[in-house]
DNA sequence: AACATACTCAACCGCCAGGAG
DNA sequence: ACTCCTGGCGGTTGAGTATGT
């Protein structure tokens, strides 16, 4: 015999909770305490409705009652916008704990796991993935939050403040061999709305190899006495490779996978599967300029 | 003004662990 | 030892809303 469901699927009252239902639930729990969720709907009177001449049975599921109480009706539930400190705590804890929302919530008094999960999914996660390459090495929680606030459908709005530029410049040394200019260079006037996908480790590795190759090539060019134009602490790519260079600025996951922002153009790359080629194209140039690179 | 698109978040779903019998 | 029940958790959905075109 299989498990009986927590509640009957037929005759359930679903959807938004009415003020009347909230009132009944609060009064019942204040009188009888939490627990016994299965029997609570009936005991609390969250079950009977008069329809014409008939009493009909529309039970709230016990789990639904529990969720409503825990997430919204409890006296100690804090509502409203997350503070800067709370956001930083979420980012830090998520980095170490992952999607263990209840544990994260235990560090944020008054916040529920559901609320934190929603906030993460709608505000912070996309930023993390878009800026994964940068964030893993260089972005502080504060920067991630600032970027998250700067993104969204209003991202074209010039009144929005770009994120801070400190701590976002990395040298071209290191595993990723990236030279990243200050974030605000890239976010100004940029559309950050494209759908994202998570970059898996395989893609990461391939991209890292690709970037390493590019960096090596740049080093060879310098050794060979190629004339490179330096702008501040980075080098433009325009004078070599016909525009495809290693000293590129990478800012995240534009569709389909990731984009690079050079000095005045956007480069995207497409991934054709495990190993093989990636296709680069300059999306800021309507005349499709593309190049295929073998990366494995 | 109307429509399309993107975003938010309350609520639901299925799974799992632990306890009771 | 086994079954069943309950509470708890994380993932997902979809209605409502905001914003862009």
mmCIF file of N, CA and C (backbone and C1' of nucleotides) in Angstrom, chain C residues 7-21:
data_model
loop_
_atom_site.group_PDB
_atom_site.id
_atom_site.type_symbol
_atom_site.label_atom_id
_atom_site.label_comp_id
_atom_site.label_asym_id
_atom_site.label_seq_id
_atom_site.Cartn_x
_atom_site.Cartn_y
_atom_site.Cartn_z
ATOM 1 P P DG C 7 2.029 17.728 11.693
ATOM 2 O "O5'" DG C 7 3.534 18.161 11.398
ATOM 3 C "C5'" DG C 7 4.556 17.699 12.276
ATOM 4 C "C4'" DG C 7 5.918 18.040 11.712
ATOM 5 C "C3'" DG C 7 6.067 19.487 11.230
ATOM 6 O "O3'" DG C 7 7.319 19.962 11.697
ATOM 7 C "C1'" DG C 7 6.596 17.978 9.466
ATOM 8 P P DG C 8 7.733 21.449 11.459
ATOM 9 O "O5'" DG C 8 8.762 21.320 10.256
ATOM 10 C "C5'" DG C 8 9.856 20.419 10.407
ATOM 11 C "C4'" DG C 8 10.622 20.346 9.107
ATOM 12 C "C3'" DG C 8 10.858 21.704 8.435
ATOM 13 O "O3'" DG C 8 12.253 21.853 8.239
ATOM 14 C "C1'" DG C 8 10.013 20.118 6.878
ATOM 15 P P DC C 9 12.814 23.237 7.710
ATOM 16 O "O5'" DC C 9 13.259 22.851 6.228
ATOM 17 C "C5'" DC C 9 14.049 21.673 6.016
ATOM 18 C "C4'" DC C 9 14.092 21.376 4.541
ATOM 19 C "C3'" DC C 9 14.325 22.617 3.684
ATOM 20 O "O3'" DC C 9 15.604 22.539 3.085
ATOM 21 C "C1'" DC C 9 12.551 21.237 2.815
ATOM 22 P P DG C 10 16.183 23.820 2.370
ATOM 23 O "O5'" DG C 10 15.918 23.477 0.834
ATOM 24 C "C5'" DG C 10 16.425 22.264 0.304
ATOM 25 C "C4'" DG C 10 15.891 22.059 -1.091
ATOM 26 C "C3'" DG C 10 16.099 23.241 -2.046
ATOM 27 O "O3'" DG C 10 16.517 22.727 -3.306
ATOM 28 C "C1'" DG C 10 13.788 22.741 -1.891
ATOM 29 P P DG C 11 16.673 23.678 -4.558
ATOM 30 O "O5'" DG C 11 15.399 23.326 -5.449
ATOM 31 C "C5'" DG C 11 15.159 21.953 -5.780
ATOM 32 C "C4'" DG C 11 13.975 21.844 -6.709
ATOM 33 C "C3'" DG C 11 13.988 22.822 -7.883
ATOM 34 O "O3'" DG C 11 13.537 22.145 -9.051
ATOM 35 C "C1'" DG C 11 12.030 23.158 -6.580
ATOM 36 P P DT C 12 13.429 22.901 -10.440
ATOM 37 O "O5'" DT C 12 11.897 23.341 -10.511
ATOM 38 C "C5'" DT C 12 10.895 22.344 -10.318
ATOM 39 C "C4'" DT C 12 9.527 22.987 -10.370
ATOM 40 C "C3'" DT C 12 9.306 23.954 -11.539
ATOM 41 O "O3'" DT C 12 8.264 23.420 -12.332
ATOM 42 C "C1'" DT C 12 8.530 24.884 -9.471
ATOM 43 P P DT C 13 7.740 24.173 -13.619
ATOM 44 O "O5'" DT C 13 6.409 24.876 -13.099
ATOM 45 C "C5'" DT C 13 5.531 24.126 -12.270
ATOM 46 C "C4'" DT C 13 4.374 25.001 -11.831
ATOM 47 C "C3'" DT C 13 3.796 25.895 -12.938
ATOM 48 O "O3'" DT C 13 2.400 25.769 -12.900
ATOM 49 C "C1'" DT C 13 4.371 27.204 -11.046
ATOM 50 P P DG C 14 1.523 26.073 -14.193
ATOM 51 O "O5'" DG C 14 0.805 27.442 -13.784
ATOM 52 C "C5'" DG C 14 0.166 27.529 -12.520
ATOM 53 C "C4'" DG C 14 -0.121 28.987 -12.204
ATOM 54 C "C3'" DG C 14 -0.513 29.847 -13.404
ATOM 55 O "O3'" DG C 14 -1.425 30.823 -12.978
ATOM 56 C "C1'" DG C 14 1.361 30.766 -12.390
ATOM 57 P P DA C 15 -2.724 31.087 -13.843
ATOM 58 O "O5'" DA C 15 -3.378 32.260 -12.972
ATOM 59 C "C5'" DA C 15 -3.456 32.084 -11.554
ATOM 60 C "C4'" DA C 15 -3.180 33.413 -10.863
ATOM 61 C "C3'" DA C 15 -3.790 34.634 -11.541
ATOM 62 O "O3'" DA C 15 -4.343 35.482 -10.542
ATOM 63 C "C1'" DA C 15 -1.442 34.909 -11.373
ATOM 64 P P DG C 16 -5.147 36.750 -10.985
ATOM 65 O "O5'" DG C 16 -4.135 37.926 -10.586
ATOM 66 C "C5'" DG C 16 -3.567 37.919 -9.275
ATOM 67 C "C4'" DG C 16 -2.477 38.965 -9.195
ATOM 68 C "C3'" DG C 16 -2.849 40.338 -9.774
ATOM 69 O "O3'" DG C 16 -2.495 41.334 -8.832
ATOM 70 C "C1'" DG C 16 -0.833 39.556 -10.746
ATOM 71 P P DT C 17 -2.789 42.858 -9.160
ATOM 72 O "O5'" DT C 17 -1.351 43.381 -9.629
ATOM 73 C "C5'" DT C 17 -0.233 43.102 -8.790
ATOM 74 C "C4'" DT C 17 1.043 43.621 -9.439
ATOM 75 C "C3'" DT C 17 0.933 45.037 -10.015
ATOM 76 O "O3'" DT C 17 1.975 45.815 -9.460
ATOM 77 C "C1'" DT C 17 1.882 43.548 -11.600
ATOM 78 P P DA C 18 2.040 47.386 -9.775
ATOM 79 O "O5'" DA C 18 3.362 47.438 -10.681
ATOM 80 C "C5'" DA C 18 4.513 46.721 -10.243
ATOM 81 C "C4'" DA C 18 5.591 46.804 -11.303
ATOM 82 C "C3'" DA C 18 5.774 48.186 -11.908
ATOM 83 O "O3'" DA C 18 7.174 48.445 -11.988
ATOM 84 C "C1'" DA C 18 5.316 46.599 -13.618
ATOM 85 P P DT C 19 7.650 49.876 -12.374
ATOM 86 O "O5'" DT C 19 8.075 49.662 -13.900
ATOM 87 C "C5'" DT C 19 8.995 48.609 -14.200
ATOM 88 C "C4'" DT C 19 9.041 48.397 -15.701
ATOM 89 C "C3'" DT C 19 9.222 49.671 -16.531
ATOM 90 O "O3'" DT C 19 10.476 49.593 -17.173
ATOM 91 C "C1'" DT C 19 7.584 48.207 -17.458
ATOM 92 P P DG C 20 10.938 50.702 -18.182
ATOM 93 O "O5'" DG C 20 10.645 50.003 -19.589
ATOM 94 C "C5'" DG C 20 11.153 48.684 -19.804
ATOM 95 C "C4'" DG C 20 10.821 48.210 -21.198
ATOM 96 C "C3'" DG C 20 11.107 49.228 -22.299
ATOM 97 O "O3'" DG C 20 11.629 48.527 -23.427
ATOM 98 C "C1'" DG C 20 8.803 48.660 -22.327
ATOM 99 P P DT C 21 12.096 49.319 -24.714
ATOM 100 O "O5'" DT C 21 10.870 49.153 -25.726
ATOM 101 C "C5'" DT C 21 10.442 47.830 -26.060
ATOM 102 C "C4'" DT C 21 9.326 47.905 -27.081
ATOM 103 C "C3'" DT C 21 9.523 48.957 -28.171
ATOM 104 O "O3'" DT C 21 9.242 48.383 -29.435
ATOM 105 C "C1'" DT C 21 7.410 49.233 -27.154
#
